[in-house]
CSV table of C-alpha atoms (C1' of nucleotides) in Angstrom, one decimal:
chain,number,residue,atom,x,y,z
A,1,MET,CA,243.1,26.7,96.9
A,2,ALA,CA,242.1,30.3,95.6
A,3,ILE,CA,243.6,29.7,92.3
A,4,GLU,CA,241.1,26.7,91.7
A,5,GLU,CA,238.1,29.1,92.6
A,6,GLN,CA,237.9,31.2,89.6
A,7,PRO,CA,236.9,28.6,86.9
A,8,PHE,CA,234.0,27.5,88.9
A,9,LYS,CA,232.8,31.0,89.7
A,10,GLN,CA,232.8,31.7,86.0
A,11,LEU,CA,230.8,28.4,85.4
A,12,GLN,CA,228.2,29.5,88.2
A,13,HIS,CA,227.8,32.8,86.5
A,14,TYR,CA,227.3,31.1,83.1
A,15,LEU,CA,224.7,28.8,84.6
A,16,ASN,CA,222.9,31.7,86.4
A,17,SER,CA,222.7,33.5,83.1
A,18,ILE,CA,220.6,30.5,81.7
A,19,THR,CA,218.4,29.8,84.8
A,20,PRO,CA,218.8,30.8,88.3
A,21,ILE,CA,220.8,28.0,90.4
A,22,ALA,CA,220.6,28.1,94.0
A,23,HIS,CA,224.0,28.5,95.7
A,24,LYS,CA,223.7,25.1,97.5
A,25,ASP,CA,222.8,23.2,94.4
A,26,PHE,CA,225.8,24.7,92.5
A,27,LYS,CA,228.1,23.8,95.4
A,28,LYS,CA,227.0,20.3,95.2
A,29,SER,CA,227.5,20.4,91.2
A,30,ARG,CA,231.2,21.5,91.5
A,31,ALA,CA,232.5,18.1,92.4
A,32,TYR,CA,231.2,16.8,89.0
A,33,PHE,CA,233.4,18.9,86.8
A,34,LYS,CA,237.1,18.4,86.3
A,35,PRO,CA,239.5,21.3,85.3
A,36,THR,CA,241.5,20.3,82.3
A,37,THR,CA,243.9,21.9,80.2
A,38,LEU,CA,244.3,21.5,76.5
A,39,GLN,CA,247.8,22.6,74.8
A,40,LYS,CA,247.7,24.4,71.6
A,41,GLY,CA,247.1,21.9,68.7
A,42,GLU,CA,245.8,19.2,71.3
A,43,ILE,CA,243.0,17.2,70.1
A,44,TRP,CA,240.3,16.9,72.7
A,45,ILE,CA,237.8,14.7,70.7
A,46,ASP,CA,239.0,12.8,67.9
A,47,PHE,CA,237.1,11.6,64.7
A,48,HIS,CA,235.6,8.2,65.0
A,49,THR,CA,235.9,8.0,68.8
A,50,VAL,CA,232.7,8.2,71.1
A,51,CYS,CA,232.6,11.5,72.8
A,52,ARG,CA,231.9,10.8,76.5
A,53,GLU,CA,232.2,14.4,77.9
A,54,ILE,CA,230.9,17.7,77.6
A,55,ALA,CA,232.9,20.9,78.7
A,56,PHE,CA,232.5,24.3,79.9
A,57,ILE,CA,235.3,26.7,78.4
A,58,ASN,CA,236.9,29.0,80.8
A,59,ARG,CA,239.3,30.4,78.4
A,60,GLY,CA,240.9,29.6,75.1
A,61,LEU,CA,239.5,28.5,71.7
A,62,LEU,CA,238.4,25.4,70.1
A,63,LYS,CA,237.7,24.3,66.5
A,64,THR,CA,235.1,21.7,65.5
A,65,SER,CA,235.8,20.2,62.1
A,66,TYR,CA,235.1,17.5,60.0
A,67,TYR,CA,236.1,16.1,56.4
A,68,ASP,CA,233.5,16.4,53.5
A,69,GLU,CA,233.1,13.9,50.9
A,70,LYS,CA,235.7,15.5,48.7
A,71,GLY,CA,238.2,15.2,51.6
A,72,ARG,CA,238.4,18.9,52.5
A,73,GLU,CA,238.5,19.9,56.3
A,74,ILE,CA,235.5,22.0,57.0
A,75,THR,CA,235.1,23.9,60.3
A,76,SER,CA,231.7,23.6,61.7
A,77,CYS,CA,232.0,25.6,64.9
A,78,PHE,CA,234.4,27.7,66.9
A,79,CYS,CA,233.9,27.3,70.8
A,80,THR,CA,235.2,30.4,72.9
A,81,SER,CA,235.2,31.1,76.6
A,82,ASN,CA,231.9,31.0,78.6
A,83,SER,CA,230.1,28.4,76.4
A,84,MET,CA,229.7,24.7,76.3
A,85,ALA,CA,231.5,22.6,73.9
A,86,SER,CA,231.2,18.9,72.8
A,87,SER,CA,230.6,16.6,69.7
A,88,PHE,CA,226.9,17.0,70.7
A,89,LYS,CA,225.6,14.4,68.3
A,90,SER,CA,228.1,11.9,69.5
A,91,PHE,CA,227.7,12.9,73.2
A,92,LEU,CA,224.0,12.4,72.8
A,93,THR,CA,223.8,9.2,70.8
A,94,GLN,CA,227.1,7.7,71.9
A,95,ARG,CA,227.9,6.8,68.4
A,96,PRO,CA,231.4,7.6,66.9
A,97,SER,CA,232.0,11.4,66.5
A,98,GLN,CA,232.2,12.6,62.9
A,99,LEU,CA,233.8,15.7,64.3
A,100,VAL,CA,237.4,16.5,65.6
A,101,ILE,CA,237.6,19.1,68.4
A,102,GLN,CA,241.1,20.6,68.8
A,103,ALA,CA,242.5,23.6,70.8
A,104,LEU,CA,243.6,26.4,68.7
A,105,GLU,CA,245.5,27.8,71.8
A,106,GLU,CA,245.9,26.8,75.4
A,107,THR,CA,242.6,26.1,76.6
A,108,SER,CA,241.0,25.6,80.0
A,109,LEU,CA,237.9,23.6,80.5
A,110,LEU,CA,235.7,22.2,83.2
A,111,THR,CA,234.7,18.7,81.7
A,112,ILE,CA,232.0,16.4,83.0
A,113,ARG,CA,231.4,13.0,81.8
A,114,ARG,CA,227.9,11.8,80.6
A,115,GLU,CA,227.4,9.5,83.5
A,116,LYS,CA,228.2,12.2,85.8
A,117,LEU,CA,225.7,14.6,84.1
A,118,HIS,CA,222.9,11.9,84.3
A,119,GLU,CA,223.7,11.7,88.1
A,120,LEU,CA,223.4,15.5,88.3
A,121,PHE,CA,220.0,15.3,86.5
A,122,ARG,CA,218.7,12.7,89.2
A,123,LYS,CA,220.3,14.4,92.2
A,124,ILE,CA,219.9,18.1,91.4
A,125,PRO,CA,216.7,18.4,89.3
A,126,ILE,CA,217.5,22.2,88.2
A,127,TRP,CA,220.1,20.4,85.8
A,128,GLU,CA,217.4,18.8,83.7
A,129,ARG,CA,216.3,22.2,83.0
A,130,LEU,CA,219.8,23.7,82.6
A,131,PHE,CA,220.8,21.2,80.1
A,132,ARG,CA,217.7,21.3,78.0
A,133,ILE,CA,218.2,25.1,77.8
A,134,ILE,CA,221.7,24.6,76.8
A,135,MET,CA,220.8,22.1,74.0
A,136,GLU,CA,217.9,24.5,72.7
A,137,LYS,CA,220.5,27.2,72.5
A,138,GLU,CA,222.7,24.9,70.4
A,139,TYR,CA,219.8,24.3,68.1
A,140,GLU,CA,219.2,28.0,67.7
A,141,LYS,CA,222.7,28.9,67.2
A,142,LEU,CA,222.8,26.3,64.4
A,143,TRP,CA,219.6,27.6,62.8
A,144,ASP,CA,220.8,31.1,62.8
A,145,TYR,CA,224.2,30.3,61.4
A,146,THR,CA,222.1,27.9,58.6
A,147,GLU,CA,220.0,30.8,57.5
A,148,GLY,CA,223.1,33.1,57.4
A,149,MET,CA,224.6,30.7,55.0
A,150,LYS,CA,221.3,30.9,52.8
A,151,THR,CA,220.6,34.7,52.8
A,152,GLU,CA,223.7,36.6,53.5
A,153,LEU,CA,226.7,37.5,51.6
A,154,ALA,CA,230.2,36.3,52.6
A,155,LYS,CA,231.2,39.6,53.8
A,156,GLU,CA,228.1,39.8,55.9
A,157,ARG,CA,228.8,36.5,57.5
A,158,TYR,CA,232.4,37.7,58.3
A,159,GLN,CA,231.1,40.8,59.7
A,160,LYS,CA,228.8,38.9,61.9
A,161,LEU,CA,231.4,36.6,63.3
A,162,LEU,CA,233.7,39.7,63.8
A,163,ASP,CA,230.9,41.1,66.0
A,164,GLU,CA,230.2,38.0,67.7
A,165,GLN,CA,233.4,36.0,68.3
A,166,PRO,CA,236.1,38.7,67.5
A,167,GLU,CA,238.7,36.5,69.3
A,168,VAL,CA,238.2,33.8,66.5
A,169,ILE,CA,239.2,36.4,63.9
A,170,GLN,CA,242.2,37.2,65.8
A,171,LYS,CA,243.3,33.8,66.6
A,172,ALA,CA,242.2,31.3,64.2
A,173,PRO,CA,244.0,30.5,60.8
A,174,VAL,CA,242.5,32.1,57.8
A,175,GLN,CA,241.9,28.6,56.3
A,176,ASP,CA,239.6,27.5,59.2
A,177,ILE,CA,237.8,30.7,59.4
A,178,ALA,CA,237.1,30.5,55.7
A,179,THR,CA,235.6,27.0,55.7
A,180,TYR,CA,233.5,28.1,58.8
A,181,LEU,CA,232.2,30.9,56.4
A,182,GLY,CA,231.6,28.6,53.6
A,183,ILE,CA,234.2,30.4,51.3
A,184,THR,CA,237.7,29.9,50.1
A,185,ARG,CA,240.7,31.3,52.0
A,186,GLU,CA,241.5,33.5,49.1
A,187,THR,CA,238.1,35.0,49.3
A,188,LEU,CA,238.4,35.6,52.8
A,189,SER,CA,241.7,37.4,52.4
A,190,ARG,CA,240.1,39.6,49.8
A,191,ILE,CA,237.3,40.4,52.1
A,192,ARG,CA,239.7,41.3,55.0
A,193,LYS,CA,241.5,43.6,52.9
A,194,LYS,CA,238.4,45.8,52.5
A,195,THR,CA,237.1,45.5,56.2
A,196,PRO,CA,239.8,46.5,58.4
B,1,MET,CA,185.9,3.1,63.4
B,2,ALA,CA,188.1,1.4,61.0
B,3,ILE,CA,188.7,4.6,59.1
B,4,GLU,CA,190.4,6.2,62.2
B,5,GLU,CA,192.6,3.2,62.8
B,6,GLN,CA,195.2,3.8,59.9
B,7,PRO,CA,196.7,7.1,61.1
B,8,PHE,CA,197.5,5.7,64.5
B,9,LYS,CA,198.9,2.4,63.0
B,10,GLN,CA,201.2,4.7,60.9
B,11,LEU,CA,202.2,6.8,64.0
B,12,GLN,CA,202.9,3.4,65.8
B,13,HIS,CA,205.1,2.1,63.0
B,14,TYR,CA,207.2,5.4,63.1
B,15,LEU,CA,207.6,5.5,66.8
B,16,ASN,CA,208.8,1.8,66.5
B,17,SER,CA,211.4,2.8,64.0
B,18,ILE,CA,212.8,5.2,66.4
B,19,THR,CA,212.8,2.9,69.4
B,20,PRO,CA,210.5,-0.2,70.4
B,21,ILE,CA,207.4,0.9,72.2
B,22,ALA,CA,205.3,-1.7,73.8
B,23,HIS,CA,202.1,-2.4,72.4
B,24,LYS,CA,200.2,-1.4,75.7
B,25,ASP,CA,202.3,1.9,75.8
B,26,PHE,CA,201.2,2.8,72.5
B,27,LYS,CA,197.7,2.0,73.0
B,28,LYS,CA,197.7,4.3,76.1
B,29,SER,CA,199.5,7.1,74.1
B,30,ARG,CA,196.8,7.2,71.3
B,31,ALA,CA,194.4,9.2,73.3
B,32,TYR,CA,196.9,12.0,73.6
B,33,PHE,CA,196.8,12.8,69.9
B,34,LYS,CA,194.0,14.4,68.2
B,35,PRO,CA,193.5,13.7,64.3
B,36,THR,CA,193.2,17.2,62.3
B,37,THR,CA,193.1,18.2,58.8
B,38,LEU,CA,194.6,21.2,57.0
B,39,GLN,CA,193.1,22.4,53.9
B,40,LYS,CA,195.6,23.5,51.1
B,41,GLY,CA,196.9,27.0,51.9
B,42,GLU,CA,195.7,26.9,55.6
B,43,ILE,CA,198.1,28.2,58.2
B,44,TRP,CA,198.9,25.9,61.1
B,45,ILE,CA,201.2,27.9,63.2
B,46,ASP,CA,201.5,31.6,62.4
B,47,PHE,CA,204.1,34.1,62.8
B,48,HIS,CA,204.3,35.7,66.1
B,49,THR,CA,202.0,33.2,68.0
B,50,VAL,CA,203.3,30.8,70.5
B,51,CYS,CA,203.4,27.1,69.2
B,52,ARG,CA,201.6,24.9,71.6
B,53,GLU,CA,201.5,21.7,69.7
B,54,ILE,CA,203.6,19.3,67.8
B,55,ALA,CA,202.2,17.0,65.0
B,56,PHE,CA,203.0,13.8,63.3
B,57,ILE,CA,202.0,14.0,59.6
B,58,ASN,CA,200.0,11.2,58.3
B,59,ARG,CA,200.0,12.6,54.6
B,60,GLY,CA,200.2,15.9,53.0
B,61,LEU,CA,203.0,18.5,52.9
B,62,LEU,CA,203.8,21.5,55.0
B,63,LYS,CA,206.1,24.4,54.4
B,64,THR,CA,207.9,26.3,57.2
B,65,SER,CA,209.0,29.6,56.2
B,66,TYR,CA,210.1,33.1,57.7
B,67,TYR,CA,210.9,36.5,56.6
B,68,ASP,CA,214.5,37.6,56.6
B,69,GLU,CA,215.9,41.2,57.3
B,70,LYS,CA,215.4,42.2,53.6
B,71,GLY,CA,211.6,41.0,53.9
B,72,ARG,CA,212.0,38.3,51.7
B,73,GLU,CA,210.0,35.0,52.4
B,74,ILE,CA,212.7,32.2,52.9
B,75,THR,CA,211.5,28.5,53.3
B,76,SER,CA,213.4,26.8,56.0
B,77,CYS,CA,211.8,23.3,56.0
B,78,PHE,CA,209.3,21.1,54.1
B,79,CYS,CA,207.6,18.5,56.4
B,80,THR,CA,206.3,15.4,54.7
B,81,SER,CA,204.5,12.2,55.6
B,82,ASN,CA,205.8,10.2,58.4
B,83,SER,CA,207.8,12.8,60.3
B,84,MET,CA,207.2,15.2,63.0
B,85,ALA,CA,206.5,19.0,62.5
B,86,SER,CA,206.4,21.9,64.7
B,87,SER,CA,207.9,25.4,65.3
B,88,PHE,CA,210.4,23.7,67.5
B,89,LYS,CA,212.1,26.6,68.9
B,90,SER,CA,208.7,28.2,69.9
B,91,PHE,CA,207.3,25.0,71.1
B,92,LEU,CA,210.4,24.2,73.2
B,93,THR,CA,210.6,27.7,74.8
B,94,GLN,CA,207.0,28.8,74.5
B,95,ARG,CA,208.1,32.1,72.9
B,96,PRO,CA,206.4,33.6,69.8
B,97,SER,CA,207.2,31.7,66.5
B,98,GLN,CA,209.4,33.3,64.1
B,99,LEU,CA,208.2,30.8,61.6
B,100,VAL,CA,204.9,30.2,59.8
B,101,ILE,CA,203.8,26.7,59.1
B,102,GLN,CA,201.4,26.4,56.1
B,103,ALA,CA,199.8,23.3,54.3
B,104,LEU,CA,200.8,23.2,50.6
B,105,GLU,CA,198.2,20.6,50.0
B,106,GLU,CA,195.4,19.0,52.0
B,107,THR,CA,197.4,17.4,55.2
B,108,SER,CA,196.4,15.1,57.7
B,109,LEU,CA,198.1,15.3,61.1
B,110,LEU,CA,198.0,13.7,64.6
B,111,THR,CA,198.5,16.7,66.9
B,112,ILE,CA,199.5,16.7,70.4
B,113,ARG,CA,199.6,19.6,72.9
B,114,ARG,CA,202.5,20.6,75.0
B,115,GLU,CA,200.8,19.7,78.2
B,116,LYS,CA,199.8,16.3,77.0
B,117,LEU,CA,203.2,15.7,75.8
B,118,HIS,CA,204.6,16.2,79.4
B,119,GLU,CA,201.9,14.2,80.8
B,120,LEU,CA,203.0,11.4,78.4
B,121,PHE,CA,206.5,11.8,79.8
B,122,ARG,CA,205.3,11.4,83.3
B,123,LYS,CA,202.9,8.5,82.6
B,124,ILE,CA,204.8,6.4,79.9
B,125,PRO,CA,208.4,6.8,80.5
B,126,ILE,CA,209.4,5.6,77.1
B,127,TRP,CA,208.1,8.9,75.7
B,128,GLU,CA,211.1,10.6,77.2
B,129,ARG,CA,213.3,8.6,75.1
B,130,LEU,CA,211.2,9.0,72.1
B,131,PHE,CA,211.0,12.6,72.3
B,132,ARG,CA,214.7,12.9,73.0
B,133,ILE,CA,215.8,10.8,70.0
B,134,ILE,CA,213.0,13.0,67.9
B,135,MET,CA,214.8,16.1,69.0
B,136,GLU,CA,218.3,14.7,68.3
B,137,LYS,CA,217.2,13.7,64.7
B,138,GLU,CA,215.9,17.3,64.1
B,139,TYR,CA,219.2,18.6,65.2
B,140,GLU,CA,221.0,16.0,62.9
B,141,LYS,CA,218.8,17.1,59.9
B,142,LEU,CA,219.6,20.7,60.5
B,143,TRP,CA,223.2,20.0,60.6
B,144,ASP,CA,223.3,18.1,57.5
B,145,TYR,CA,221.2,20.9,55.8
B,146,THR,CA,223.7,23.4,57.0
B,147,GLU,CA,226.9,21.8,55.7
B,148,GLY,CA,225.2,21.0,52.5
B,149,MET,CA,224.8,24.6,52.2
B,150,LYS,CA,228.3,25.3,52.8
B,151,THR,CA,230.0,22.5,50.9
B,152,GLU,CA,227.7,21.7,48.0
B,153,LEU,CA,226.6,23.3,44.8
B,154,ALA,CA,222.9,24.3,44.0
B,155,LYS,CA,222.4,21.3,41.8
B,156,GLU,CA,223.9,19.0,44.3
B,157,ARG,CA,221.5,20.3,47.0
B,158,TYR,CA,218.6,20.1,44.6
B,159,GLN,CA,219.7,16.5,43.6
B,160,LYS,CA,219.6,15.6,47.3
B,161,LEU,CA,216.2,17.0,47.7
B,162,LEU,CA,214.9,15.2,44.7
B,163,ASP,CA,216.4,11.9,46.4
B,164,GLU,CA,215.2,12.5,49.8
B,165,GLN,CA,211.9,14.2,49.5
B,166,PRO,CA,210.7,13.8,46.0
B,167,GLU,CA,207.1,14.8,46.7
B,168,VAL,CA,208.4,18.4,47.4
B,169,ILE,CA,210.0,18.7,44.2
B,170,GLN,CA,206.5,17.7,42.6
B,171,LYS,CA,204.3,19.5,44.7
B,172,ALA,CA,205.8,22.8,46.1
B,173,PRO,CA,206.0,26.2,44.2
B,174,VAL,CA,209.5,26.6,42.6
B,175,GLN,CA,209.7,29.8,44.5
B,176,ASP,CA,209.6,28.0,47.9
B,177,ILE,CA,212.1,25.2,46.7
B,178,ALA,CA,214.5,27.9,45.6
B,179,THR,CA,214.5,29.7,48.8
B,180,TYR,CA,214.9,26.3,50.8
B,181,LEU,CA,217.9,25.6,48.4
B,182,GLY,CA,219.2,29.2,49.0
B,183,ILE,CA,218.9,30.3,45.5
B,184,THR,CA,216.7,32.3,43.3
B,185,ARG,CA,213.8,30.8,41.3
B,186,GLU,CA,215.5,31.6,38.0
B,187,THR,CA,218.5,29.7,39.1
B,188,LEU,CA,216.3,26.7,40.1
B,189,SER,CA,214.6,26.8,36.8
B,190,ARG,CA,217.6,26.6,35.0
B,191,ILE,CA,218.9,23.6,37.1
B,192,ARG,CA,215.7,21.8,36.3
B,193,LYS,CA,216.0,22.3,32.6
B,194,LYS,CA,219.3,20.3,32.8
B,195,THR,CA,218.1,17.8,35.3
B,196,PRO,CA,214.9,16.2,34.3
C,1,DC,C1',269.9,31.7,63.3
C,2,DA,C1',268.9,29.9,58.8
C,3,DA,C1',266.7,26.5,56.1
C,4,DA,C1',262.6,24.2,55.3
C,5,DG,C1',258.0,23.9,55.8
C,6,DT,C1',253.5,26.1,56.2
C,7,DA,C1',250.2,29.9,55.8
C,8,DT,C1',248.6,33.9,53.6
C,9,DT,C1',248.2,37.1,50.0
C,10,DT,C1',247.8,38.6,45.3
C,11,DG,C1',246.9,38.5,40.2
C,12,DA,C1',244.7,36.7,36.1
C,13,DC,C1',241.0,34.3,34.7
C,14,DC,C1',236.8,31.2,35.1
C,15,DT,C1',232.2,29.7,36.7
C,16,DA,C1',228.1,29.7,39.5
C,17,DT,C1',224.4,32.4,40.8
C,18,DG,C1',222.1,36.8,40.8
C,19,DT,C1',219.5,40.6,38.5
C,20,DC,C1',216.1,42.6,35.5
C,21,DA,C1',212.9,42.6,32.2
C,22,DC,C1',210.1,40.4,29.5
C,23,DA,C1',207.5,36.1,27.8
C,24,DT,C1',204.6,32.3,28.7
C,25,DA,C1',202.0,29.3,31.4
C,26,DA,C1',198.9,28.3,35.1
C,27,DT,C1',195.5,29.5,38.5
C,28,DC,C1',192.0,32.2,40.6
C,29,DC,C1',187.5,34.5,40.6
C,30,DT,C1',183.3,36.3,39.5
D,1,DA,C1',184.6,31.0,30.3
D,2,DG,C1',187.5,34.8,30.1
D,3,DG,C1',190.1,38.5,32.0
D,4,DA,C1',192.9,39.2,36.0
D,5,DT,C1',196.3,37.6,38.9
D,6,DT,C1',200.2,35.0,39.9
D,7,DA,C1',203.7,31.7,39.1
D,8,DT,C1',207.2,30.0,36.1
D,9,DG,C1',210.7,30.2,32.3
D,10,DT,C1',214.3,32.5,29.4
D,11,DG,C1',217.7,35.7,27.6
D,12,DA,C1',221.3,39.3,28.3
D,13,DC,C1',224.2,40.8,31.3
D,14,DA,C1',226.4,41.7,36.2
D,15,DT,C1',228.9,40.2,40.1
D,16,DA,C1',230.3,37.1,44.1
D,17,DG,C1',233.2,33.8,44.7
D,18,DG,C1',236.3,29.8,43.0
D,19,DT,C1',240.7,28.2,40.8
D,20,DC,C1',245.3,28.1,39.8
D,21,DA,C1',249.7,29.6,40.1
D,22,DA,C1',253.4,32.4,41.8
D,23,DA,C1',255.0,35.7,45.6
D,24,DT,C1',255.3,36.8,50.4
D,25,DA,C1',255.1,36.2,55.0
D,26,DC,C1',255.4,33.6,59.1
D,27,DT,C1',256.7,29.3,62.1
D,28,DT,C1',259.2,25.4,63.1
D,29,DT,C1',262.9,23.1,64.0
D,30,DG,C1',267.9,21.3,63.3
DNA sequence: CAAAGTATTTGACCTATGTCACATAATCCT
DNA sequence: AGGATTATGTGACATAGGTCAAATACTTTG
C-alpha cells in the first residue's frame, strides 16, 4: 500500500523534529493513528461536544473558532500541515469544547483517540516526552500570539501571519483572518491593499 | 512550630481545590517545599537565567515581565496569593528565561525545585495529576487573557482585572498594569478617572 | 447559465487609544 | 527634612482601527 505510506513518513519526520524517535518505536506507533479525510466545510470537532481525539495534519487547513459574548464568531487558530490540532482544553479535561474546528479545504489527518494516546504513553515511553513537548509548543505559540496582540499593530500581526502561515492568507476567508488578527474585515481589507 | 504551619495549610487547601489529595500524601509532600520570603523589589527569577523552581504564593504580589523588540518593559502576568508562579516555559524546557519575576511587595512563597517535583511525581503519584491540572489551568488562563485582548475594550479588560485580582489594582504601579492590559499609562489613567 | 446568496472592497465618518509635553504628586536618599 | 528622582495625571492633538452603508465581486445552486 504505497499510497498509505506517505502520511506516516510525514508524521515520523515531524516527530523526529521534536525529539528523536527510534525506528522500531515509530513502527509500533503507526497502528495507533487512523488516516481520515475532511471535506471542505466539514466540521471535525463541534461546539459543546467532548473532543476525544487529536490529529496530525498531513495537508489542508483547519479553522478553530468560538463565539464571544456578543455572539460574534472569532477565529482563535489556523492549523496547517505538519502540526498537531485539537480542541486542546477539551481533549485534556474531557469537558465540552467551546471551540469548533472546521476544514477550510479538503484536509488529510492522522487522528488518535485519547485512550490510544494513553496506551502509547504506557507502551512506548518516548511518547510521554513527545506529547509533553507538543503541549509546551502549544503554550509557547499561544504566548507569542498573545504578546503580539498587545504590542504589535494590526499590520505587523498580518505580516507575521503572512511570513509564518502564508497558506492561511491565500486560502482562508478574509472574515476569518480578520477575527484571528483581532480586527474587522474592513480593516484587513485596507491593510492588504497597502501590503501586496 | 505553629508559625510555620499556616503556609502549608494554605497549600493543602489550594491543592485540594484542584483534586483531592489524601492527608498522608500531603504530609509526605510538605518536606519538598521550602518557605521563602522575597522583599519588595527583589527579583526572584531573572532574565536569561534558567528557572529551576516553581512556587506557591502564600501572600504578596509578583510581576512577570519581559522586554519587547522596541525595548519597552511589558508585564505579562501578575501572580497573587493562592496560585502557582514560575517562568513556566523556562521551567519546563530548562532554557533561559525571557521573563523577569519580581516582587512588588514583600511576598511569602513555598518553592519547590524541579528535581524535587519529579521526585514527587515518582513517589506520590497524585502529583502527576495535580501538576497536569495546574498546567492546564495556566493554559486556560493564558487563553482567556488572549481572547480578552482581541475582543474586549481596554475598559472591559480593566474591569475584569479589578474583579479578578483587585489587589493588583491597589498595589501595582500604573505603568505595569497598563502594559499588562496592552495600553499606555495615560489611557489607563483616563479609564480610572471614569471607573472609581 | 442566470438569479440569488454570500463575501469582499470602498468611502465617509466616528471613537478608542496613542503621543508628546508639561504639571503634579509620591518616593527615595543622604 | 528637603532636594532629587520617579511615578502619575492632564490637556491638545494625532492616528489606528471601528462602524455603517453602499458597491463590487465571487459562489452556489436551480
